[in-house]
PDB file of C-alpha atoms in Angstrom:
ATOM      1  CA  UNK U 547     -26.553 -10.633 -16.057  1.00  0.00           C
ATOM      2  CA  UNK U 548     -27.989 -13.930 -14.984  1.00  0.00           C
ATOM      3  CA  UNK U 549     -27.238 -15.883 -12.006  1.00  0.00           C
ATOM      4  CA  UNK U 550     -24.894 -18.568 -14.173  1.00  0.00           C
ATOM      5  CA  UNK U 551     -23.025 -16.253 -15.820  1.00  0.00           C
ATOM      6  CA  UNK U 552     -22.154 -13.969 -13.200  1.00  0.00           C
ATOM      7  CA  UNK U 553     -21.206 -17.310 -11.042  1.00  0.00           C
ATOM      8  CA  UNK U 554     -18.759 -17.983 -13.585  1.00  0.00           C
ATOM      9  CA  UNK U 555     -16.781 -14.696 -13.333  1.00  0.00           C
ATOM     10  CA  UNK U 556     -16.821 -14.839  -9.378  1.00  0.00           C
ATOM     11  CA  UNK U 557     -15.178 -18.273  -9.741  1.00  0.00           C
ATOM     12  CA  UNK U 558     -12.744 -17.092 -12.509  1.00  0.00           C
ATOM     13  CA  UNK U 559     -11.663 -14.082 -10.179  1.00  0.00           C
ATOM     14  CA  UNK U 560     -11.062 -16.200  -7.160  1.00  0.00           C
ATOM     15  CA  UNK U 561      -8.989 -18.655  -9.225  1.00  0.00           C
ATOM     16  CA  UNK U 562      -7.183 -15.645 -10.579  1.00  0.00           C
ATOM     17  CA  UNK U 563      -6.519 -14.338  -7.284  1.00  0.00           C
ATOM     18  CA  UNK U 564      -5.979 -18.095  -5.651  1.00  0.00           C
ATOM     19  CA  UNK U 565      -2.981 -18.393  -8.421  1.00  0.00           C
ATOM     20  CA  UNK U 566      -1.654 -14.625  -7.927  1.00  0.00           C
ATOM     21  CA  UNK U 567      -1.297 -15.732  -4.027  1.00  0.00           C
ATOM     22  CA  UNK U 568       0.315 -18.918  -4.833  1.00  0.00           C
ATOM     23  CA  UNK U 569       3.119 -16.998  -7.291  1.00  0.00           C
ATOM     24  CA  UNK U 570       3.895 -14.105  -4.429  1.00  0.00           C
ATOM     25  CA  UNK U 571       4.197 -17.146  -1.776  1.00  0.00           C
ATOM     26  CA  UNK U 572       6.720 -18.844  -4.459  1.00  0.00           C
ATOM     27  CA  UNK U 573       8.311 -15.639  -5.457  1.00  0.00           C
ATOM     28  CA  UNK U 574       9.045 -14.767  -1.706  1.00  0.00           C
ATOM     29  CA  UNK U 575       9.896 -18.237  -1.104  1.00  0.00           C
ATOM     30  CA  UNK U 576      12.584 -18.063  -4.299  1.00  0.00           C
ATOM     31  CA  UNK U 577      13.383 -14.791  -3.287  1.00  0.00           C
ATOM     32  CA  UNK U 578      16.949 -15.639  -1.274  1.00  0.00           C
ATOM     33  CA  UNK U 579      18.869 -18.643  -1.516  1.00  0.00           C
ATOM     34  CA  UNK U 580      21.990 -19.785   0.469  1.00  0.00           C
ATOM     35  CA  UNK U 581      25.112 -20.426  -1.533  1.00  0.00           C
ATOM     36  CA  UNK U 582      28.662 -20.687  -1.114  1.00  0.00           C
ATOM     37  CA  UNK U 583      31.439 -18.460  -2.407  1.00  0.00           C
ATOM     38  CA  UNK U 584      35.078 -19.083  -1.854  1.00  0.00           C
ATOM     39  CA  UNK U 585      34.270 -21.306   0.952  1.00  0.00           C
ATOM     40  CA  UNK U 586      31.679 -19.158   2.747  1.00  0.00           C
ATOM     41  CA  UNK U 587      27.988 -18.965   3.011  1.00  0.00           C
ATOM     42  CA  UNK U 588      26.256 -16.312   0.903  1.00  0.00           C
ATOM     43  CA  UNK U 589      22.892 -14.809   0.808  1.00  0.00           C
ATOM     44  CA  UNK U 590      21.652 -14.534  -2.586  1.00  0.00           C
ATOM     45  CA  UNK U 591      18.924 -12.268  -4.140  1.00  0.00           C
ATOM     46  CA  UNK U 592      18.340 -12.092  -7.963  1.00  0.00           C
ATOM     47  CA  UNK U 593      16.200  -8.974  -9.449  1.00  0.00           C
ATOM     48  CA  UNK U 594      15.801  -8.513 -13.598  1.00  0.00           C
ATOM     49  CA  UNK U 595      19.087 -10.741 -14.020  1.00  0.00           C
ATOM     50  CA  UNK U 596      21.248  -8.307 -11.364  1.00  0.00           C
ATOM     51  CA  UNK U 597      21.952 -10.661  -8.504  1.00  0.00           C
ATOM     52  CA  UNK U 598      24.006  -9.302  -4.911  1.00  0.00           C
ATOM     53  CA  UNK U 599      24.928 -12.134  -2.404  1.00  0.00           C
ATOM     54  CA  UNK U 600      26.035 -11.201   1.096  1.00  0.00           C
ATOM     55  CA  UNK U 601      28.298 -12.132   3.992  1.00  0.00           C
ATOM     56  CA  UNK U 602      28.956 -11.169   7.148  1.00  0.00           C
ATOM     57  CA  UNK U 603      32.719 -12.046   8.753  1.00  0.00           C
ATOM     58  CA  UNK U 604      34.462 -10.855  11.658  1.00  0.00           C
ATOM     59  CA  UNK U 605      37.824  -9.919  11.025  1.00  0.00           C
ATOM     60  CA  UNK U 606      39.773 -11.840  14.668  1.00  0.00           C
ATOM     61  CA  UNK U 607      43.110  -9.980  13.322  1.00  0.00           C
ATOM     62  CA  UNK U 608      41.290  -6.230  13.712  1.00  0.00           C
ATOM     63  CA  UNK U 609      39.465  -7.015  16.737  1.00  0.00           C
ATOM     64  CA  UNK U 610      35.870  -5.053  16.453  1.00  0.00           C
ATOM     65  CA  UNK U 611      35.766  -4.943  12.647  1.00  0.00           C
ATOM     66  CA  UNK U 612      33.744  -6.708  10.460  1.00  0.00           C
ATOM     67  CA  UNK U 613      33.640  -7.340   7.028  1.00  0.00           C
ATOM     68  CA  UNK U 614      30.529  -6.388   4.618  1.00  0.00           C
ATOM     69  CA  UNK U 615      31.063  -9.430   1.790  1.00  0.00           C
ATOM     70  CA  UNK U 616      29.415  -8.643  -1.259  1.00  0.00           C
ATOM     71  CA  UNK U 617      29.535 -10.585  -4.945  1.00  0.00           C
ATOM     72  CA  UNK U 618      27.818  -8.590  -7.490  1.00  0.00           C
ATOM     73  CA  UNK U 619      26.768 -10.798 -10.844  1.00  0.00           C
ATOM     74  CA  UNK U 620      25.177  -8.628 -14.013  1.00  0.00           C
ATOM     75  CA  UNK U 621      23.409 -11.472 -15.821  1.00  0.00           C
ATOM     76  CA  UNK U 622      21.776  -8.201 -17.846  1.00  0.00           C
ATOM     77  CA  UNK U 623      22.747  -6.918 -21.268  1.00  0.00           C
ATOM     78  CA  UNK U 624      23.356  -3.342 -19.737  1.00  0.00           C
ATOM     79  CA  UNK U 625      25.821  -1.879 -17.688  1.00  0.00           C
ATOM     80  CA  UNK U 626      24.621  -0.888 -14.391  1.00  0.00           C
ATOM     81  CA  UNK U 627      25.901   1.722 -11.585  1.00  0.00           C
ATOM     82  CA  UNK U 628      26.629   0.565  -8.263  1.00  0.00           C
ATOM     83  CA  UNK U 629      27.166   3.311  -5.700  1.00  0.00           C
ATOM     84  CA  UNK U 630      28.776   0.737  -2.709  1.00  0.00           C
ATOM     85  CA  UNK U 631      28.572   4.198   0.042  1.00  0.00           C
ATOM     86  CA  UNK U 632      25.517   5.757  -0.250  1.00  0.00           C
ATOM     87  CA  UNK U 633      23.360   3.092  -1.000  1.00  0.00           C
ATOM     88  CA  UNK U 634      24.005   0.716   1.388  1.00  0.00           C
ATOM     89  CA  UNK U 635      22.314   0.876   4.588  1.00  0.00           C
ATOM     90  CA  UNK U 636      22.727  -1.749   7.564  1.00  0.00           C
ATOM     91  CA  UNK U 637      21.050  -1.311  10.938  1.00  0.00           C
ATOM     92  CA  UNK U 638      21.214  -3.606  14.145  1.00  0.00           C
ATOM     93  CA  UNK U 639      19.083  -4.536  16.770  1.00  0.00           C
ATOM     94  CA  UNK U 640      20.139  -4.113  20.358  1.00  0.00           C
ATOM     95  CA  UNK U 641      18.608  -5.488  23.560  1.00  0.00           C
ATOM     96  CA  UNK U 642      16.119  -7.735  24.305  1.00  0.00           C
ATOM     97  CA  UNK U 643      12.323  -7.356  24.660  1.00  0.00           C
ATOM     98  CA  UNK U 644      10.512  -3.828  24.773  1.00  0.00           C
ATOM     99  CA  UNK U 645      13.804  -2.218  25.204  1.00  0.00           C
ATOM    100  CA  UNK U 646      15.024  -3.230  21.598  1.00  0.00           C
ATOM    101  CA  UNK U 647      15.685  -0.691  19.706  1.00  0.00           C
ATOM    102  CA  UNK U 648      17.308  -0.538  15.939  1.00  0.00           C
ATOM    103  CA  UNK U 649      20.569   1.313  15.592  1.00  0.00           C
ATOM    104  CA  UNK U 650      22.682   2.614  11.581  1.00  0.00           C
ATOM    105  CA  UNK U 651      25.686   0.705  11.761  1.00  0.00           C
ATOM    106  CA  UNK U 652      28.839   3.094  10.290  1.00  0.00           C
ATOM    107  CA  UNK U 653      30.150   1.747   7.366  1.00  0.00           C
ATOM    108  CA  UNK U 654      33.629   2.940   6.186  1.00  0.00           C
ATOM    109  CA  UNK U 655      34.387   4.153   2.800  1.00  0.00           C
ATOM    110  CA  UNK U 656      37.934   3.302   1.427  1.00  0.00           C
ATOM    111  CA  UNK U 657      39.306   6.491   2.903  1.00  0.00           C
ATOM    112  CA  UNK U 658      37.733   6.591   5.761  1.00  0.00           C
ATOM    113  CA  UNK U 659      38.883   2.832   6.917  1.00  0.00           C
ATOM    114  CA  UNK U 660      42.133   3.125   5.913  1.00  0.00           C
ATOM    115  CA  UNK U 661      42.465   6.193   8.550  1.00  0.00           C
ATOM    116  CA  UNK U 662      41.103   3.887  10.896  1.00  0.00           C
ATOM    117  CA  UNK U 663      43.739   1.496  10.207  1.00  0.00           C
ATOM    118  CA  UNK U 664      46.492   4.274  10.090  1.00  0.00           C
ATOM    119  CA  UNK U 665      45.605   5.168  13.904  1.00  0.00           C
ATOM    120  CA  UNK U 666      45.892   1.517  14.741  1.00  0.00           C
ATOM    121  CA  UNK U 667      49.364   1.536  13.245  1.00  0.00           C
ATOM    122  CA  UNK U 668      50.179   4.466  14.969  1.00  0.00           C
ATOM    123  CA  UNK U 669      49.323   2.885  18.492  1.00  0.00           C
ATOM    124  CA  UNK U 670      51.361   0.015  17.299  1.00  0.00           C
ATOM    125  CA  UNK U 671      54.168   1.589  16.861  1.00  0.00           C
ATOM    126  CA  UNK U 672      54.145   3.645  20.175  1.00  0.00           C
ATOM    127  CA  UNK U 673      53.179   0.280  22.251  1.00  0.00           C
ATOM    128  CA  UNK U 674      56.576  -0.740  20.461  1.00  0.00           C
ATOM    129  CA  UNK U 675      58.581   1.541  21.358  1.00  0.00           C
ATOM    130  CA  UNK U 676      56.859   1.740  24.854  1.00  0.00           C
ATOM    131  CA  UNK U 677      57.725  -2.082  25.195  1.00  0.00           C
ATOM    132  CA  UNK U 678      61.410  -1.357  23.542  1.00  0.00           C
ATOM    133  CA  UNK U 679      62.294   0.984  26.148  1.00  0.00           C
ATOM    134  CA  UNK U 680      60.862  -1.254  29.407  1.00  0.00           C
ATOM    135  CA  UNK U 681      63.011  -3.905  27.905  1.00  0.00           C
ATOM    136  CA  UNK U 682      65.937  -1.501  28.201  1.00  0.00           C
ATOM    137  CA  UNK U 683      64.327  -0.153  32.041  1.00  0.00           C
ATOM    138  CA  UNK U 684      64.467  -3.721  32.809  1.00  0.00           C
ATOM    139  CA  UNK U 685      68.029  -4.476  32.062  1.00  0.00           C
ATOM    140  CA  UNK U 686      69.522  -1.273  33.795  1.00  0.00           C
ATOM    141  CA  UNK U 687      67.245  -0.744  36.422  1.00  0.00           C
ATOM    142  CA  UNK U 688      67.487  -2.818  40.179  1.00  0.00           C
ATOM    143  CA  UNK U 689      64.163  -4.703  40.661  1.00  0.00           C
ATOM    144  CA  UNK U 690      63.022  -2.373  42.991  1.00  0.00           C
ATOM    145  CA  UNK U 691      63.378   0.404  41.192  1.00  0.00           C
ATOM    146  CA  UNK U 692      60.217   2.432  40.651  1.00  0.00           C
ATOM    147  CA  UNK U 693      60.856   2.108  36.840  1.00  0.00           C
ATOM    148  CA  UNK U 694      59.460  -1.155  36.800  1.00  0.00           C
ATOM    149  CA  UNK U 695      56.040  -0.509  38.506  1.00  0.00           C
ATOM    150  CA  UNK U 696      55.572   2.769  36.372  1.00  0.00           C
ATOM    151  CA  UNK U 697      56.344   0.764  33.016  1.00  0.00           C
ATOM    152  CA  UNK U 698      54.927  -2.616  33.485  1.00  0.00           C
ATOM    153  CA  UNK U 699      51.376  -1.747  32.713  1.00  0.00           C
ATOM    154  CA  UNK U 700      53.117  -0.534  29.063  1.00  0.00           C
ATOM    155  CA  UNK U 701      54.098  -4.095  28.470  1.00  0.00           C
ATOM    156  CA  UNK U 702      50.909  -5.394  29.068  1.00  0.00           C
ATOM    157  CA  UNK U 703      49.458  -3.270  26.509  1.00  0.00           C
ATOM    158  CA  UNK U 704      51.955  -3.655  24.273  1.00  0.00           C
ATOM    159  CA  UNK U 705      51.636  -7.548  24.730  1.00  0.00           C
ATOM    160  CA  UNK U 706      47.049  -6.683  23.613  1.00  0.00           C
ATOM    161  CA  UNK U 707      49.268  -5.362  20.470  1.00  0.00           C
ATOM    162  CA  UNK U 708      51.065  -7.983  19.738  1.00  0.00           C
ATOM    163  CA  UNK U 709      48.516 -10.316  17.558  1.00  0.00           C
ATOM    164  CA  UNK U 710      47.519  -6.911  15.909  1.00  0.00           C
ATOM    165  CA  UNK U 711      51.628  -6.529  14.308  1.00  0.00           C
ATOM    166  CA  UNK U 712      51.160  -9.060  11.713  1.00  0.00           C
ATOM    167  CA  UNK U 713      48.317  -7.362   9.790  1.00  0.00           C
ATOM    168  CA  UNK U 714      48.922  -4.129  10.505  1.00  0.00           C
ATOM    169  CA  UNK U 715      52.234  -4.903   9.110  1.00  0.00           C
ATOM    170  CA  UNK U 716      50.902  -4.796   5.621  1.00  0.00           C
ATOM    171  CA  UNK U 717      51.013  -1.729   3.081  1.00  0.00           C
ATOM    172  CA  UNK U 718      47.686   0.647   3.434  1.00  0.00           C
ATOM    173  CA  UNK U 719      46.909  -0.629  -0.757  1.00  0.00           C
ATOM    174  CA  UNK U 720      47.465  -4.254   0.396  1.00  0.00           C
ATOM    175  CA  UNK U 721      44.900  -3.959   3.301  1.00  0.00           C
ATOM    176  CA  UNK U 722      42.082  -2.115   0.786  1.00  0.00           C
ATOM    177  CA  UNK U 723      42.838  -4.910  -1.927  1.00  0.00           C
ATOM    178  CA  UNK U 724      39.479  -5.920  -2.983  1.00  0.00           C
ATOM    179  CA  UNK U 725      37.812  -2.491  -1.074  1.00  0.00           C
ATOM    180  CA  UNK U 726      34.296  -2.092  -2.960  1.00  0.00           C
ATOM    181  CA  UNK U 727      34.558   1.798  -4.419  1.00  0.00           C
ATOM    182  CA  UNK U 728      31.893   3.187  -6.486  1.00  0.00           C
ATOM    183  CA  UNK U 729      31.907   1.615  -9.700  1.00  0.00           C
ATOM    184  CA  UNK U 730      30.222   0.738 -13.001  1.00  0.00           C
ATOM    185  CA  UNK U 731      29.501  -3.109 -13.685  1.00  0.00           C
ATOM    186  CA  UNK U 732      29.601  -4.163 -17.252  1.00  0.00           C
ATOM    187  CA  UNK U 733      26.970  -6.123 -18.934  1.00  0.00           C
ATOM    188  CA  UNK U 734      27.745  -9.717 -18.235  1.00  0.00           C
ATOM    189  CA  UNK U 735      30.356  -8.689 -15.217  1.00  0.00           C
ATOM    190  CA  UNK U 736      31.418 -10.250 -11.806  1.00  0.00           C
ATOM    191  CA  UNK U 737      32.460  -8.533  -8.799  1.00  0.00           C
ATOM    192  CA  UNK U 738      33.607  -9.537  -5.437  1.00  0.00           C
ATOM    193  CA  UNK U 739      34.322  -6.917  -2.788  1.00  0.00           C
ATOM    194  CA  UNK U 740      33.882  -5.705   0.345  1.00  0.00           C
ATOM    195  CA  UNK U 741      33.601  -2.755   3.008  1.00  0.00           C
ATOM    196  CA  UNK U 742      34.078  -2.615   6.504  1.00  0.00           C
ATOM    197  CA  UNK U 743      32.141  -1.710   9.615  1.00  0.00           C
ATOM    198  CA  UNK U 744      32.166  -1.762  13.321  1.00  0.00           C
ATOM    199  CA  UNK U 745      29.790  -4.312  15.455  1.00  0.00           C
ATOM    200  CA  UNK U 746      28.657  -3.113  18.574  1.00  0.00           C
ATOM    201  CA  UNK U 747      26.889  -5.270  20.794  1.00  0.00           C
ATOM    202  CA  UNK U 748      23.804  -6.480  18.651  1.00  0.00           C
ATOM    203  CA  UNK U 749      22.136  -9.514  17.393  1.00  0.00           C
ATOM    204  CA  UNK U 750      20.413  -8.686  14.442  1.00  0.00           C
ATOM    205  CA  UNK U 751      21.847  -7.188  11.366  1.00  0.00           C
ATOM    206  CA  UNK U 752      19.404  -5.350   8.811  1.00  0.00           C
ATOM    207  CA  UNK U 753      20.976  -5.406   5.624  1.00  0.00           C
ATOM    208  CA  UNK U 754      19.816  -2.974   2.761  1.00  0.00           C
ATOM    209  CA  UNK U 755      21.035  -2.127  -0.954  1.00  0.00           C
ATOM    210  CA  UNK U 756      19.845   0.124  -3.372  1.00  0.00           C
ATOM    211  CA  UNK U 757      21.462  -0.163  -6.714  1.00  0.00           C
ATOM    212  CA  UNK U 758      19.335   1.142 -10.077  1.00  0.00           C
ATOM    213  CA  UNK U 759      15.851   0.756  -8.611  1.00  0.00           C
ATOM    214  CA  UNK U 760      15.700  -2.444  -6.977  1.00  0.00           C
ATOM    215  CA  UNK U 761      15.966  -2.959  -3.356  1.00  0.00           C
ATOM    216  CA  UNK U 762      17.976  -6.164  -2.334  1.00  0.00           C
ATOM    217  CA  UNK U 763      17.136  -6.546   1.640  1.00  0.00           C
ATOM    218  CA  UNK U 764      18.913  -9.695   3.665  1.00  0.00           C
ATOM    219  CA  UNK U 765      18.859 -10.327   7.524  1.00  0.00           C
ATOM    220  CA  UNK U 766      21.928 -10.987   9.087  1.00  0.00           C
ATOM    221  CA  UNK U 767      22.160 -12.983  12.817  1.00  0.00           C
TER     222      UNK U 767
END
C-alpha cells in the first residue's frame, strides 16, 4: 500500500471518528430537556419514541413525603409494559465530602402508602380525641388541678395535627387518585402518575427507570 493511499484512509478514519465524537457530544447534550407539565418543571428523556419526564415535589400537607412525578408518552406503534415498583430505583446522597455516602430511597407501592396514610389517620383521630377530652378536663377541672399539667402536652400535639386533618380527611381511593400501578401503555398513549417516598436528609437524588430495555437516568437536587 503506498504512502498516499494509506494517508487517505488514516484521514478518512479520523474524520469518521471526529464526526462519531461530535454525534455522542450532541446526543448527550439532547439527551434531557426541561419542560413544563401542569405548571411544573419536568425532566425529559426520549428513547426509540418512549419518552418519561420526572418531578420531584414535596407534599407540605404530609410532612416528610414526597412525590415521585412521572408522565409517560408512547410515541411508538407498540404497546409497551411499564412495571412502576420494581423498576424504579432512586438513591440519595448524604453528607458532605469523604463522608458521602449513597443511600436506596423506599418507594411505596399503592398498598403499601396507603397503610402509611391509614396510621397517620389513626394518630389523628386519637390526638382528637386526646384534645376532645382536655377540652372537657379544662372546663371541669380548677386550674390547679393536676389534670391540666398531665394533659397539656396532648394539646400541643394535637395542635402538630391539626394542618394534617384536612388531607387526611379524604377517602383512602381519593388520596391514591392518579397512584402509578403496574400497567400496560398503549401504542400512541399518555400517562401521568405518581408514587410516593420518604426524604431523609439528602441533597442529591439519583433517579433510575427501567422500562423494556432502555434505561432513563435523571439527577434530582
Amino acid at each position: 500500500m503506498d504512502d498516499f493511499l494509506f494517508d487517505q484512509i488514516f484521514a478518512m478514519k479520523r474524520l469518521v471518528i471526529a464526526f462519531a465524537f461530535l454525534f455522542s457530544l450532541n446526543v448527550q447534550a439532547q439527551e434531557i430537556k426541561e419542560v413544563e407539565i401542569e405548571g411544573m418543571m419536568f425532566q425529559s428523556m426520549t428513547q426509540s419514541d418512549l419518552t418519561l419526564a420526572v418531578n420531584v415535589q414535596k407534599i407540605n400537607e404530609l410532612g416528610k413525603y414526597y412525590a415521585l412525578n412521572m408522565q409517560w408518552v408512547n410515541a411508538s406503534g407498540a404497546p409497551v409494559q411499564i412495571d412502576s415498583y420494581d423498576d424504579i430505583k432512586m438513591t440519595m446522597l448524604q453528607g458532605n465530602g469523604q463522608d458521602v455516602q449513597e443511600l436506596p430511597v423506599k418507594m411505596y407501592t399503592r398498598e403499601g402508602y396507603l397503610q402509611a396514610i391509614e396510621a397517620r389517620l389513626q394518630k389523628t383521630r386519637r390526638m382528637s380525641a386526646l384534645a376532645s377530652t382536655l377540652s372537657v378536663a379544662e372546663t371541669a377541672a380548677k386550674p390547679e388541678s393536676d389534670v391540666l399539667d398531665v394533659l397539656i402536652d396532648v394539646k400541643a400535639e394535637a395542635k402538630e395535627q391539626e394542618n394534617l386533618n384536612e388531607m387526611l380527611a379524604y377517602e383512602d381511593d381519593e388520596l391514591t387518585q392518579g397512584y402509578l400501578t403496574p400497567c400496560v401503555l398503549a401504542a400512541g398513549e399518555t400517562k401521568l402518575g405518581y408514587l410516593m417516598f420518604e426524604r431523609q436528609k439528602g441533597k442529591v437524588l439519583h433517579i433510575t427507570v427501567e422500562v423494556d430495555g432502555r434505561s432513563y437516568q435523571f439527577v434530582w437536587k
